[in-house]
């Protein structure tokens, strides 16, 4: 059980980590300033030295340029806005590149580049942390983009973009971005043409068999990606395709070689399928020491194959984490959520209250939602905001936007097509803060697994409520806790017989009945305090 005390300790550690990261960024900036002075001084003094000392000075300058490139690389990753003013003047860069051609590639370049952007989400093997990276494709090269003035809305990754900024090797501090064109979007409804490539390396025994991988993706009995999509989307989404391989790739790959690994896997499988029909690509590979469980790209991007270009997302999955089957389905449904451009399912803690004042951030735990496969390791269906984002529930059909008082009846989240599944309740008047209500029951192959991890079935006795406001822009969905007096996140429901009144807006939500068939909810709008 994940307690609030644990999450509070995590938040304190996170704040300490942020402070440490800021201190480290300042240290990198100071080091770059020092190295700027040292390189300039040593270069200026070079010609005044004798022949022997000149050679020493040249070697020392080359070493300092390499050290400066490493410090500038680190600073761009941590604080790109501070890195940009520390670039050397163009005339100085030209002189250094001419004088030290062996180190020219380590000097920064200021300019404008064009290419396609791909979003990478990297989830660690314990599903306790992640990072998201925008990567620009420049021919066979890929450059990581870091934004000094805040990242633009890459709602269509795979777009052709023009970026202006300062580049050092494979990282870039971006000052301006223009989205030019985008490839056709991959729909999240209908058949998802899926190719699962099982790859291995010489003298490496695959950690999972083709049959086991096939069960994870396409199994008809028990949990699978096929079953999850069909149940969670109410029949709107399903996979077609198959599992291919294992293919033994002859190359040697590191964590920086994933594009090359993908290209080699596609080439190896090209005789077995037509890639121009594929829009969801999965690569199941041995652990190459990167520390992640899965890595996913979003949304679709144009990829090359011997059959021609195809528009697809990619997910890399560690083979040793694909068994047992339940764990494999958890990993796949999590990573394909990122392929669908969904972020993680978190929690929002306001201490002794279920919800704080309008605009309050509370304490966000990025992976804290036990009841979604996009949160902690579980088989839970995606929450209401995520399903709405995918078009699996539609306003006025499967969910209803509420801005005035009334009574409503919700059918269980897992009960299949038909019926009202969720409410989207505006928190007061004239704001962009919303409370999403849904009703879970232990039916189907996915949410029925919750009792094994819960100390009680409280989650099935009322409404689960997710909060969406400006603070959730990076998370999209945050679960609230309507039993804040307990030290747990496994009993968050607003249960039958309870009324919650928002002290900030006057909105009141009452749950009057919870049966296996339906949840009855009343919403009223009182005067704001």
Short mmCIF file of C-alpha atoms in Angstrom, two decimals:
data_model
loop_
_atom_site.label_atom_id
_atom_site.label_comp_id
_atom_site.label_asym_id
_atom_site.label_seq_id
_atom_site.Cartn_x
_atom_site.Cartn_y
_atom_site.Cartn_z
CA UNK A 1 0.00 0.00 0.00
CA UNK A 2 1.31 3.40 -0.93
CA UNK A 3 0.80 5.80 1.99
CA UNK A 4 0.50 9.56 1.95
CA UNK A 5 3.46 9.70 4.31
CA UNK A 6 5.50 7.85 1.70
CA UNK A 7 4.36 10.32 -0.96
CA UNK A 8 5.17 13.27 1.32
CA UNK A 9 8.65 11.89 1.88
CA UNK A 10 8.96 11.42 -1.87
CA UNK A 11 7.90 15.05 -2.42
CA UNK A 12 10.49 16.28 0.09
CA UNK A 13 13.16 14.20 -1.63
CA UNK A 14 12.00 15.60 -4.98
CA UNK A 15 12.26 19.18 -3.71
CA UNK A 16 15.72 18.40 -2.43
CA UNK A 17 16.59 16.93 -5.82
CA UNK A 18 15.33 20.07 -7.57
CA UNK A 19 17.45 22.26 -5.31
CA UNK A 20 20.45 20.02 -5.95
CA UNK A 21 19.79 20.16 -9.71
CA UNK A 22 19.63 23.98 -9.58
CA UNK A 23 22.90 24.08 -7.67
CA UNK A 24 24.45 21.72 -10.21
CA UNK A 25 23.21 23.88 -13.10
CA UNK A 26 24.80 26.94 -11.45
CA UNK A 27 28.03 24.98 -11.05
CA UNK A 28 27.98 24.04 -14.75
CA UNK A 29 27.36 27.68 -15.71
CA UNK A 30 30.26 28.86 -13.55
CA UNK A 31 32.48 26.18 -15.06
CA UNK A 32 31.57 27.24 -18.63
CA UNK A 33 32.39 30.88 -17.77
CA UNK A 34 35.76 29.83 -16.32
CA UNK A 35 36.54 27.68 -19.35
CA UNK A 36 35.59 30.50 -21.74
CA UNK A 37 38.22 32.67 -20.06
CA UNK A 38 40.83 29.89 -19.94
CA UNK A 39 40.42 28.95 -23.61
CA UNK A 40 40.59 32.59 -24.74
CA UNK A 41 43.62 33.34 -22.58
CA UNK A 42 45.56 30.23 -23.59
CA UNK A 43 44.81 30.82 -27.28
CA UNK A 44 45.90 34.45 -27.03
CA UNK A 45 49.21 33.50 -25.39
CA UNK A 46 49.99 30.64 -27.75
CA UNK A 47 51.98 32.61 -30.34
CA UNK A 48 54.14 34.32 -27.69
CA UNK A 49 55.58 30.98 -26.53
CA UNK A 50 58.47 29.04 -27.93
CA UNK A 51 57.96 26.03 -30.28
CA UNK A 52 57.95 23.46 -27.46
CA UNK A 53 55.59 25.44 -25.27
CA UNK A 54 53.41 26.15 -28.32
CA UNK A 55 52.75 22.42 -28.77
CA UNK A 56 51.93 22.11 -25.07
CA UNK A 57 49.57 25.08 -25.28
CA UNK A 58 47.87 23.56 -28.32
CA UNK A 59 47.30 20.28 -26.51
CA UNK A 60 46.05 22.13 -23.43
CA UNK A 61 43.64 24.24 -25.53
CA UNK A 62 42.21 21.11 -27.19
CA UNK A 63 41.67 19.54 -23.77
CA UNK A 64 39.96 22.69 -22.45
CA UNK A 65 37.66 22.85 -25.50
CA UNK A 66 36.58 19.24 -24.87
CA UNK A 67 36.01 19.96 -21.18
CA UNK A 68 34.04 23.08 -22.06
CA UNK A 69 31.85 21.13 -24.50
CA UNK A 70 30.97 18.62 -21.76
CA UNK A 71 30.08 21.41 -19.29
CA UNK A 72 28.01 23.25 -21.91
CA UNK A 73 26.20 20.01 -22.84
CA UNK A 74 25.27 19.47 -19.18
CA UNK A 75 24.13 23.10 -18.77
CA UNK A 76 21.89 22.94 -21.86
CA UNK A 77 20.16 19.86 -20.42
CA UNK A 78 19.57 21.53 -17.06
CA UNK A 79 19.10 25.23 -17.88
CA UNK A 80 19.09 26.03 -21.61
CA UNK A 81 18.18 29.69 -21.02
CA UNK A 82 21.39 30.19 -19.04
CA UNK A 83 23.48 28.31 -21.58
CA UNK A 84 22.59 30.50 -24.57
CA UNK A 85 24.33 33.73 -23.34
CA UNK A 86 27.50 31.75 -22.64
CA UNK A 87 28.12 30.97 -26.32
CA UNK A 88 31.38 32.34 -27.66
CA UNK A 89 31.21 35.14 -30.29
CA UNK A 90 31.04 33.88 -33.91
CA UNK A 91 34.44 35.32 -34.80
CA UNK A 92 36.04 33.56 -31.81
CA UNK A 93 34.41 30.25 -32.79
CA UNK A 94 35.69 30.64 -36.36
CA UNK A 95 39.25 31.29 -35.18
CA UNK A 96 39.22 28.35 -32.75
CA UNK A 97 37.77 25.98 -35.38
CA UNK A 98 40.48 27.01 -37.86
CA UNK A 99 43.29 26.77 -35.32
CA UNK A 100 42.15 23.48 -33.72
CA UNK A 101 40.36 21.46 -36.47
CA UNK A 102 40.66 18.31 -34.36
CA UNK A 103 38.35 19.94 -31.78
CA UNK A 104 36.10 21.89 -34.15
CA UNK A 105 33.20 19.43 -33.72
CA UNK A 106 33.20 20.19 -29.97
CA UNK A 107 32.49 23.90 -30.48
CA UNK A 108 28.92 25.19 -30.44
CA UNK A 109 27.09 26.13 -33.61
CA UNK A 110 24.49 28.89 -33.77
CA UNK A 111 21.93 28.62 -36.51
CA UNK A 112 18.63 27.31 -37.81
CA UNK A 113 17.85 23.67 -38.59
CA UNK A 114 14.91 21.86 -40.13
CA UNK A 115 13.75 18.31 -39.46
CA UNK A 116 11.06 16.12 -37.94
CA UNK A 117 10.39 16.08 -34.19
CA UNK A 118 9.72 12.87 -32.27
CA UNK A 119 8.71 12.71 -28.60
CA UNK A 120 10.42 10.02 -26.49
CA UNK A 121 9.02 8.96 -23.11
CA UNK A 122 11.44 6.82 -21.09
CA UNK A 123 10.02 4.86 -18.11
CA UNK A 124 12.43 3.39 -15.60
CA UNK A 125 12.29 -0.30 -14.78
CA UNK A 126 10.55 0.30 -11.42
CA UNK A 127 8.00 2.68 -12.96
CA UNK A 128 9.00 5.26 -10.37
CA UNK A 129 10.46 7.93 -12.62
CA UNK A 130 10.49 8.94 -16.26
CA UNK A 131 11.78 11.59 -18.62
CA UNK A 132 10.37 13.04 -21.80
CA UNK A 133 12.62 14.24 -24.61
CA UNK A 134 11.91 16.05 -27.87
CA UNK A 135 14.31 14.80 -30.56
CA UNK A 136 14.96 16.45 -33.92
CA UNK A 137 15.90 14.19 -36.86
CA UNK A 138 18.62 15.70 -39.08
CA UNK A 139 19.30 13.05 -41.68
CA UNK A 140 20.90 10.14 -39.82
CA UNK A 141 21.55 12.31 -36.75
CA UNK A 142 19.18 13.02 -33.85
CA UNK A 143 19.52 16.08 -31.64
CA UNK A 144 17.81 16.52 -28.28
CA UNK A 145 15.94 19.82 -27.96
CA UNK A 146 15.88 21.89 -24.75
CA UNK A 147 13.78 25.04 -24.65
CA UNK A 148 14.89 28.19 -22.90
CA UNK A 149 11.47 29.87 -22.95
CA UNK A 150 9.27 26.85 -22.35
CA UNK A 151 8.54 24.01 -24.72
CA UNK A 152 6.11 24.71 -27.57
CA UNK A 153 2.99 22.58 -27.94
CA UNK A 154 4.24 19.69 -30.07
CA UNK A 155 0.72 18.33 -30.36
CA UNK A 156 1.74 16.74 -33.64
CA UNK A 157 5.16 15.22 -33.07
CA UNK A 158 6.55 13.87 -36.28
CA UNK A 159 6.01 17.40 -37.57
CA UNK A 160 8.54 19.06 -39.82
CA UNK A 161 9.81 21.98 -37.76
CA UNK A 162 12.33 24.79 -38.00
CA UNK A 163 14.33 25.46 -34.84
CA UNK A 164 16.78 28.24 -34.09
CA UNK A 165 19.30 28.02 -31.30
CA UNK A 166 22.72 26.86 -30.15
CA UNK A 167 23.84 23.28 -30.78
CA UNK A 168 26.62 21.38 -29.04
CA UNK A 169 27.14 17.89 -30.47
CA UNK A 170 23.76 16.15 -29.97
CA UNK A 171 21.98 18.70 -27.75
CA UNK A 172 20.48 22.06 -28.66
CA UNK A 173 19.32 25.06 -26.62
CA UNK A 174 16.35 26.32 -28.64
CA UNK A 175 15.34 29.98 -28.85
CA UNK A 176 12.61 29.74 -31.50
CA UNK A 177 10.47 27.01 -33.03
CA UNK A 178 8.18 27.05 -36.06
CA UNK A 179 5.99 24.04 -36.85
CA UNK A 180 5.84 23.67 -40.63
CA UNK A 181 4.07 20.49 -41.70
CA UNK A 182 2.89 17.30 -40.05
CA UNK A 183 2.44 13.74 -41.30
CA UNK A 184 -1.07 12.29 -41.25
CA UNK A 185 -2.14 11.57 -37.68
CA UNK A 186 -2.61 7.95 -36.60
CA UNK A 187 -6.15 7.43 -35.37
CA UNK A 188 -6.71 6.02 -31.87
CA UNK A 189 -9.94 4.40 -33.07
CA UNK A 190 -10.51 1.40 -35.29
CA UNK A 191 -7.95 -1.21 -36.28
CA UNK A 192 -4.40 -0.50 -35.12
CA UNK A 193 -2.10 -2.25 -37.60
CA UNK A 194 0.45 -3.71 -35.20
CA UNK A 195 3.84 -5.29 -35.86
CA UNK A 196 5.68 -6.79 -32.87
CA UNK A 197 9.34 -7.56 -33.67
CA UNK A 198 11.12 -9.91 -31.27
CA UNK A 199 14.87 -9.33 -31.59
CA UNK A 200 17.95 -10.73 -29.89
CA UNK A 201 21.74 -10.59 -30.26
CA UNK A 202 24.42 -13.22 -30.97
CA UNK A 203 24.90 -15.63 -28.05
CA UNK A 204 21.91 -14.11 -26.21
CA UNK A 205 19.05 -16.50 -25.47
CA UNK A 206 15.70 -14.67 -25.81
CA UNK A 207 14.14 -14.04 -22.40
CA UNK A 208 10.66 -14.57 -23.81
CA UNK A 209 9.21 -16.77 -26.53
CA UNK A 210 7.19 -15.70 -29.55
CA UNK A 211 4.18 -17.53 -28.12
CA UNK A 212 4.45 -15.64 -24.82
CA UNK A 213 4.71 -12.30 -26.62
CA UNK A 214 1.75 -13.25 -28.82
CA UNK A 215 -0.36 -13.92 -25.70
CA UNK A 216 0.59 -10.51 -24.26
CA UNK A 217 -0.53 -8.70 -27.41
CA UNK A 218 -3.22 -10.84 -29.00
CA UNK A 219 -4.33 -13.45 -26.44
CA UNK A 220 -8.07 -14.15 -26.57
CA UNK A 221 -8.36 -15.55 -23.03
CA UNK A 222 -7.13 -13.52 -20.07
CA UNK A 223 -5.47 -10.09 -20.17
CA UNK A 224 -3.85 -8.85 -23.39
CA UNK A 225 -3.43 -5.63 -25.33
CA UNK A 226 -6.24 -6.78 -27.63
CA UNK A 227 -8.60 -7.34 -24.72
CA UNK A 228 -7.59 -4.12 -22.98
CA UNK A 229 -8.19 -1.96 -26.05
CA UNK A 230 -11.55 -3.58 -26.81
CA UNK A 231 -12.82 -3.34 -23.23
CA UNK A 232 -11.44 0.11 -22.36
CA UNK A 233 -12.51 1.70 -25.67
CA UNK A 234 -15.99 0.10 -25.62
CA UNK A 235 -15.20 -1.67 -28.87
CA UNK A 236 -13.83 1.41 -30.66
CA UNK A 237 -10.16 0.23 -30.87
CA UNK A 238 -8.49 -3.13 -31.52
CA UNK A 239 -5.15 -4.46 -32.86
CA UNK A 240 -4.50 -6.37 -36.05
CA UNK A 241 -1.16 -7.82 -37.10
CA UNK A 242 1.19 -10.27 -35.46
CA UNK A 243 4.45 -11.15 -33.74
CA UNK A 244 7.53 -11.70 -35.93
CA UNK A 245 10.89 -13.22 -35.10
CA UNK A 246 13.00 -13.71 -33.11
CA UNK A 247 15.57 -12.02 -35.34
CA UNK A 248 19.25 -12.06 -34.35
CA UNK A 249 20.72 -8.62 -35.04
CA UNK A 250 24.44 -8.62 -35.72
CA UNK A 251 25.13 -5.06 -34.60
CA UNK A 252 26.37 -3.81 -31.25
CA UNK A 253 23.95 -1.33 -29.67
CA UNK A 254 24.00 1.12 -26.79
CA UNK A 255 21.25 3.32 -25.36
CA UNK A 256 22.18 5.96 -27.96
CA UNK A 257 21.71 3.56 -30.90
CA UNK A 258 17.99 2.88 -30.75
CA UNK A 259 17.21 4.41 -34.15
CA UNK A 260 19.85 2.17 -35.74
CA UNK A 261 18.52 -0.84 -33.83
CA UNK A 262 14.99 -0.04 -35.07
CA UNK A 263 16.23 0.27 -38.67
CA UNK A 264 18.09 -3.06 -38.42
CA UNK A 265 15.02 -4.79 -36.92
CA UNK A 266 12.81 -3.46 -39.72
CA UNK A 267 15.29 -4.69 -42.33
CA UNK A 268 15.44 -8.13 -40.69
CA UNK A 269 11.64 -8.45 -40.69
CA UNK A 270 11.02 -6.97 -44.13
CA UNK A 271 10.58 -10.36 -45.84
CA UNK A 272 7.89 -11.36 -43.35
CA UNK A 273 5.52 -8.38 -43.54
CA UNK A 274 4.67 -5.27 -45.51
CA UNK A 275 5.65 -2.34 -43.29
CA UNK A 276 3.64 0.18 -45.32
CA UNK A 277 0.53 -1.23 -43.63
CA UNK A 278 1.91 -0.76 -40.08
CA UNK A 279 1.06 2.17 -37.77
CA UNK A 280 1.99 0.65 -34.37
CA UNK A 281 5.51 -0.81 -34.15
CA UNK A 282 6.77 -2.65 -31.06
CA UNK A 283 10.33 -3.92 -30.62
CA UNK A 284 10.90 -6.50 -27.87
CA UNK A 285 14.63 -6.63 -27.13
CA UNK A 286 17.11 -7.86 -24.51
CA UNK A 287 18.16 -5.54 -21.70
CA UNK A 288 21.01 -3.41 -23.08
CA UNK A 289 21.71 -1.72 -19.74
CA UNK A 290 19.72 1.50 -20.13
CA UNK A 291 17.79 1.08 -16.87
CA UNK A 292 14.37 1.47 -18.46
CA UNK A 293 11.42 -0.89 -18.75
CA UNK A 294 10.07 0.68 -21.89
CA UNK A 295 10.58 3.62 -24.21
CA UNK A 296 7.86 5.00 -26.46
CA UNK A 297 7.55 7.63 -29.17
CA UNK A 298 4.50 9.77 -29.91
CA UNK A 299 2.51 10.32 -31.96
CA UNK A 300 3.21 8.81 -35.41
CA UNK A 301 6.32 9.68 -37.42
CA UNK A 302 7.47 8.70 -40.90
CA UNK A 303 9.81 5.69 -40.78
CA UNK A 304 11.78 4.00 -43.55
CA UNK A 305 11.53 0.36 -44.60
CA UNK A 306 12.52 -1.69 -47.68
CA UNK A 307 8.81 -1.55 -48.62
CA UNK A 308 8.76 2.26 -48.50
CA UNK A 309 7.91 4.87 -45.87
CA UNK A 310 5.29 4.15 -43.23
CA UNK A 311 3.69 6.35 -40.55
CA UNK A 312 3.91 4.74 -37.10
CA UNK A 313 4.69 5.04 -33.42
CA UNK A 314 7.41 2.92 -31.84
CA UNK A 315 7.67 1.29 -28.43
CA UNK A 316 10.81 -0.49 -27.20
CA UNK A 317 10.02 -3.15 -24.56
CA UNK A 318 12.44 -5.12 -22.42
CA UNK A 319 12.01 -8.82 -23.11
CA UNK A 320 12.74 -9.90 -19.54
CA UNK A 321 9.80 -7.77 -18.32
CA UNK A 322 7.26 -9.36 -20.69
CA UNK A 323 6.67 -12.29 -18.37
CA UNK A 324 4.65 -13.25 -16.45
CA UNK A 325 1.85 -12.34 -18.85
CA UNK A 326 0.14 -9.90 -16.48
CA UNK A 327 3.35 -7.89 -16.10
CA UNK A 328 3.83 -7.87 -19.86
CA UNK A 329 0.31 -6.52 -20.43
CA UNK A 330 0.89 -3.84 -17.78
CA UNK A 331 4.05 -2.71 -19.57
CA UNK A 332 2.53 -2.77 -23.06
CA UNK A 333 -0.68 -0.92 -22.12
CA UNK A 334 1.42 1.69 -20.29
CA UNK A 335 3.80 2.32 -23.20
CA UNK A 336 1.08 2.31 -25.86
CA UNK A 337 -0.68 4.96 -23.78
CA UNK A 338 2.36 7.17 -24.43
CA UNK A 339 2.20 6.18 -28.11
CA UNK A 340 -1.34 7.59 -27.99
CA UNK A 341 0.14 10.86 -26.56
CA UNK A 342 -1.15 10.25 -23.02
CA UNK A 343 0.95 11.28 -20.02
CA UNK A 344 1.10 9.53 -16.67
CA UNK A 345 -1.76 8.98 -14.23
CA UNK A 346 -0.90 10.72 -10.98
CA UNK A 347 -2.39 11.80 -7.68
CA UNK A 348 -2.93 15.26 -6.21
CA UNK A 349 -2.66 15.54 -2.43
CA UNK A 350 -4.00 18.52 -0.44
CA UNK A 351 -3.28 17.21 3.04
CA UNK A 352 -6.38 17.13 5.24
CA UNK A 353 -8.65 18.28 2.39
CA UNK A 354 -9.73 16.44 -0.74
CA UNK A 355 -9.08 19.55 -2.84
CA UNK A 356 -7.42 22.88 -2.13
CA UNK A 357 -8.25 26.39 -3.36
CA UNK A 358 -8.52 27.21 -7.04
CA UNK A 359 -5.04 27.49 -8.50
CA UNK A 360 -3.39 25.53 -5.68
CA UNK A 361 -0.90 22.94 -6.90
CA UNK A 362 -1.01 20.52 -3.99
CA UNK A 363 1.50 17.68 -4.03
CA UNK A 364 1.55 15.80 -7.32
CA UNK A 365 2.82 12.23 -7.54
CA UNK A 366 3.39 11.49 -11.22
CA UNK A 367 2.76 7.72 -11.01
CA UNK A 368 0.48 7.69 -7.95
CA UNK A 369 -2.82 6.49 -9.47
CA UNK A 370 -3.19 2.82 -8.59
CA UNK A 371 -6.29 2.49 -10.77
CA UNK A 372 -4.77 3.18 -14.19
CA UNK A 373 -2.12 1.28 -16.09
CA UNK A 374 -0.58 4.71 -16.80
CA UNK A 375 0.05 5.12 -13.08
CA UNK A 376 1.52 2.46 -10.82
CA UNK A 377 1.98 -1.09 -12.11
CA UNK A 378 -1.62 -2.25 -12.50
CA UNK A 379 -4.05 -3.42 -15.16
CA UNK A 380 -6.50 -0.59 -14.48
CA UNK A 381 -8.30 1.03 -17.38
CA UNK A 382 -7.36 4.58 -18.35
CA UNK A 383 -9.24 7.28 -16.42
CA UNK A 384 -11.96 9.55 -17.80
CA UNK A 385 -9.74 12.48 -18.93
CA UNK A 386 -7.49 10.07 -20.82
CA UNK A 387 -10.38 8.24 -22.49
CA UNK A 388 -11.89 11.58 -23.50
CA UNK A 389 -8.53 12.61 -25.00
CA UNK A 390 -8.55 9.41 -27.08
CA UNK A 391 -12.13 9.86 -28.21
CA UNK A 392 -13.19 6.65 -26.48
CA UNK A 393 -15.79 8.63 -24.53
CA UNK A 394 -17.54 11.60 -26.15
CA UNK A 395 -19.19 14.66 -24.67
CA UNK A 396 -22.97 14.27 -24.74
CA UNK A 397 -22.70 10.50 -25.36
CA UNK A 398 -20.51 8.58 -22.90
CA UNK A 399 -19.75 11.59 -20.68
CA UNK A 400 -21.62 14.79 -19.87
CA UNK A 401 -20.25 18.24 -19.15
CA UNK A 402 -22.00 19.67 -16.08
CA UNK A 403 -22.23 23.41 -15.37
CA UNK A 404 -25.58 23.49 -13.56
CA UNK A 405 -27.21 21.43 -10.82
CA UNK A 406 -28.93 18.12 -11.53
CA UNK A 407 -29.12 14.39 -10.90
CA UNK A 408 -27.17 11.82 -12.91
CA UNK A 409 -26.82 8.05 -13.14
CA UNK A 410 -23.48 6.54 -14.15
CA UNK A 411 -23.08 2.99 -15.43
CA UNK A 412 -19.92 1.09 -14.43
CA UNK A 413 -16.73 2.04 -16.21
CA UNK A 414 -16.18 -1.55 -17.32
CA UNK A 415 -19.77 -2.41 -18.38
CA UNK A 416 -19.31 -2.09 -22.14
CA UNK A 417 -20.94 0.23 -24.64
CA UNK A 418 -24.03 2.20 -23.71
CA UNK A 419 -24.95 4.37 -20.77
CA UNK A 420 -23.41 7.47 -19.23
CA UNK A 421 -19.86 6.64 -18.08
CA UNK A 422 -18.54 9.90 -16.62
CA UNK A 423 -19.30 13.47 -15.58
CA UNK A 424 -17.09 16.47 -16.27
CA UNK A 425 -18.11 19.03 -13.64
CA UNK A 426 -16.94 22.62 -13.85
CA UNK A 427 -15.61 23.78 -10.51
CA UNK A 428 -17.72 26.90 -10.09
CA UNK A 429 -18.28 29.53 -12.76
CA UNK A 430 -16.00 31.01 -15.42
CA UNK A 431 -12.87 28.92 -14.72
CA UNK A 432 -11.05 26.08 -16.46
CA UNK A 433 -11.00 23.66 -13.53
CA UNK A 434 -12.88 20.38 -13.84
CA UNK A 435 -13.82 17.40 -11.68
CA UNK A 436 -14.15 14.14 -13.65
CA UNK A 437 -16.33 11.46 -12.00
CA UNK A 438 -16.36 7.77 -12.97
CA UNK A 439 -17.67 4.58 -11.34
CA UNK A 440 -15.50 1.44 -11.14
CA UNK A 441 -16.67 -2.13 -10.54
CA UNK A 442 -14.63 -5.39 -10.32
CA UNK A 443 -15.74 -6.78 -13.68
CA UNK A 444 -13.85 -7.66 -16.86
CA UNK A 445 -10.22 -8.80 -17.08
CA UNK A 446 -8.63 -5.56 -15.87
CA UNK A 447 -10.32 -3.62 -13.06
CA UNK A 448 -11.31 -6.97 -11.53
CA UNK A 449 -7.66 -7.36 -10.53
CA UNK A 450 -7.84 -4.48 -8.02
CA UNK A 451 -9.04 -6.51 -4.98
CA UNK A 452 -5.74 -8.40 -4.95
CA UNK A 453 -3.89 -5.16 -4.19
CA UNK A 454 -6.48 -3.44 -2.00
CA UNK A 455 -7.09 -3.80 1.72
CA UNK A 456 -10.78 -3.14 1.07
CA UNK A 457 -13.12 -2.58 -1.86
CA UNK A 458 -13.76 1.08 -1.06
CA UNK A 459 -12.91 2.09 -4.62
CA UNK A 460 -16.00 0.19 -5.84
CA UNK A 461 -18.35 1.87 -3.35
CA UNK A 462 -18.52 5.33 -4.92
CA UNK A 463 -17.11 7.79 -7.43
CA UNK A 464 -13.47 8.10 -8.42
CA UNK A 465 -12.70 11.79 -9.01
CA UNK A 466 -9.86 13.16 -11.13
CA UNK A 467 -8.98 16.84 -11.17
CA UNK A 468 -7.95 18.77 -14.27
CA UNK A 469 -6.71 22.37 -14.27
CA UNK A 470 -3.69 24.40 -15.37
CA UNK A 471 -1.46 22.49 -12.94
CA UNK A 472 -2.12 19.20 -14.75
CA UNK A 473 -0.85 20.31 -18.14
CA UNK A 474 2.04 17.83 -17.99
CA UNK A 475 0.06 15.06 -16.32
CA UNK A 476 -3.46 15.40 -17.78
CA UNK A 477 -5.06 13.34 -15.02
CA UNK A 478 -4.68 13.52 -11.23
CA UNK A 479 -6.68 11.39 -8.81
CA UNK A 480 -8.09 13.10 -5.68
CA UNK A 481 -8.49 11.46 -2.26
CA UNK A 482 -11.91 11.84 -0.63
CA UNK A 483 -10.79 10.03 2.52
CA UNK A 484 -7.86 12.32 3.34
CA UNK A 485 -8.04 11.26 6.99
CA UNK A 486 -6.53 7.86 6.08
CA UNK A 487 -2.88 7.37 5.29
CA UNK A 488 -3.41 5.62 1.95
CA UNK A 489 -4.19 6.12 -1.73
CA UNK A 490 -6.12 2.86 -2.07
CA UNK A 491 -9.39 4.28 -0.69
CA UNK A 492 -9.92 7.54 -2.61
CA UNK A 493 -13.60 7.22 -3.60
CA UNK A 494 -16.43 9.57 -2.64
CA UNK A 495 -18.72 6.79 -1.39
CA UNK A 496 -22.48 6.42 -1.29
CA UNK A 497 -24.09 8.45 1.50
CA UNK A 498 -21.43 11.18 1.37
CA UNK A 499 -21.65 14.78 0.20
CA UNK A 500 -18.60 16.85 -0.55
CA UNK A 501 -18.89 20.64 -0.75
CA UNK A 502 -16.10 22.64 -2.32
CA UNK A 503 -15.12 25.39 0.09
CA UNK A 504 -13.62 27.41 -2.77
CA UNK A 505 -16.52 27.42 -5.24
CA UNK A 506 -19.68 26.20 -3.52
CA UNK A 507 -20.07 23.18 -5.80
CA UNK A 508 -21.51 20.17 -3.94
CA UNK A 509 -21.42 16.53 -5.08
CA UNK A 510 -23.61 13.91 -3.37
CA UNK A 511 -23.46 10.18 -3.99
CA UNK A 512 -26.78 8.67 -2.94
CA UNK A 513 -26.57 5.12 -4.22
CA UNK A 514 -23.93 2.67 -5.47
CA UNK A 515 -25.10 -0.70 -6.80
CA UNK A 516 -23.42 -3.19 -9.15
CA UNK A 517 -25.51 -1.67 -11.94
CA UNK A 518 -25.26 2.10 -11.39
CA UNK A 519 -24.08 5.08 -9.33
CA UNK A 520 -26.49 7.92 -8.54
CA UNK A 521 -24.96 11.38 -8.22
CA UNK A 522 -26.43 14.83 -7.51
CA UNK A 523 -24.55 18.04 -8.34
CA UNK A 524 -25.56 21.45 -6.99
CA UNK A 525 -24.06 24.91 -7.36
CA UNK A 526 -24.23 27.12 -4.28
CA UNK A 527 -22.86 30.59 -3.72
CA UNK A 528 -19.08 30.71 -3.65
CA UNK A 529 -17.68 31.79 -0.26
#
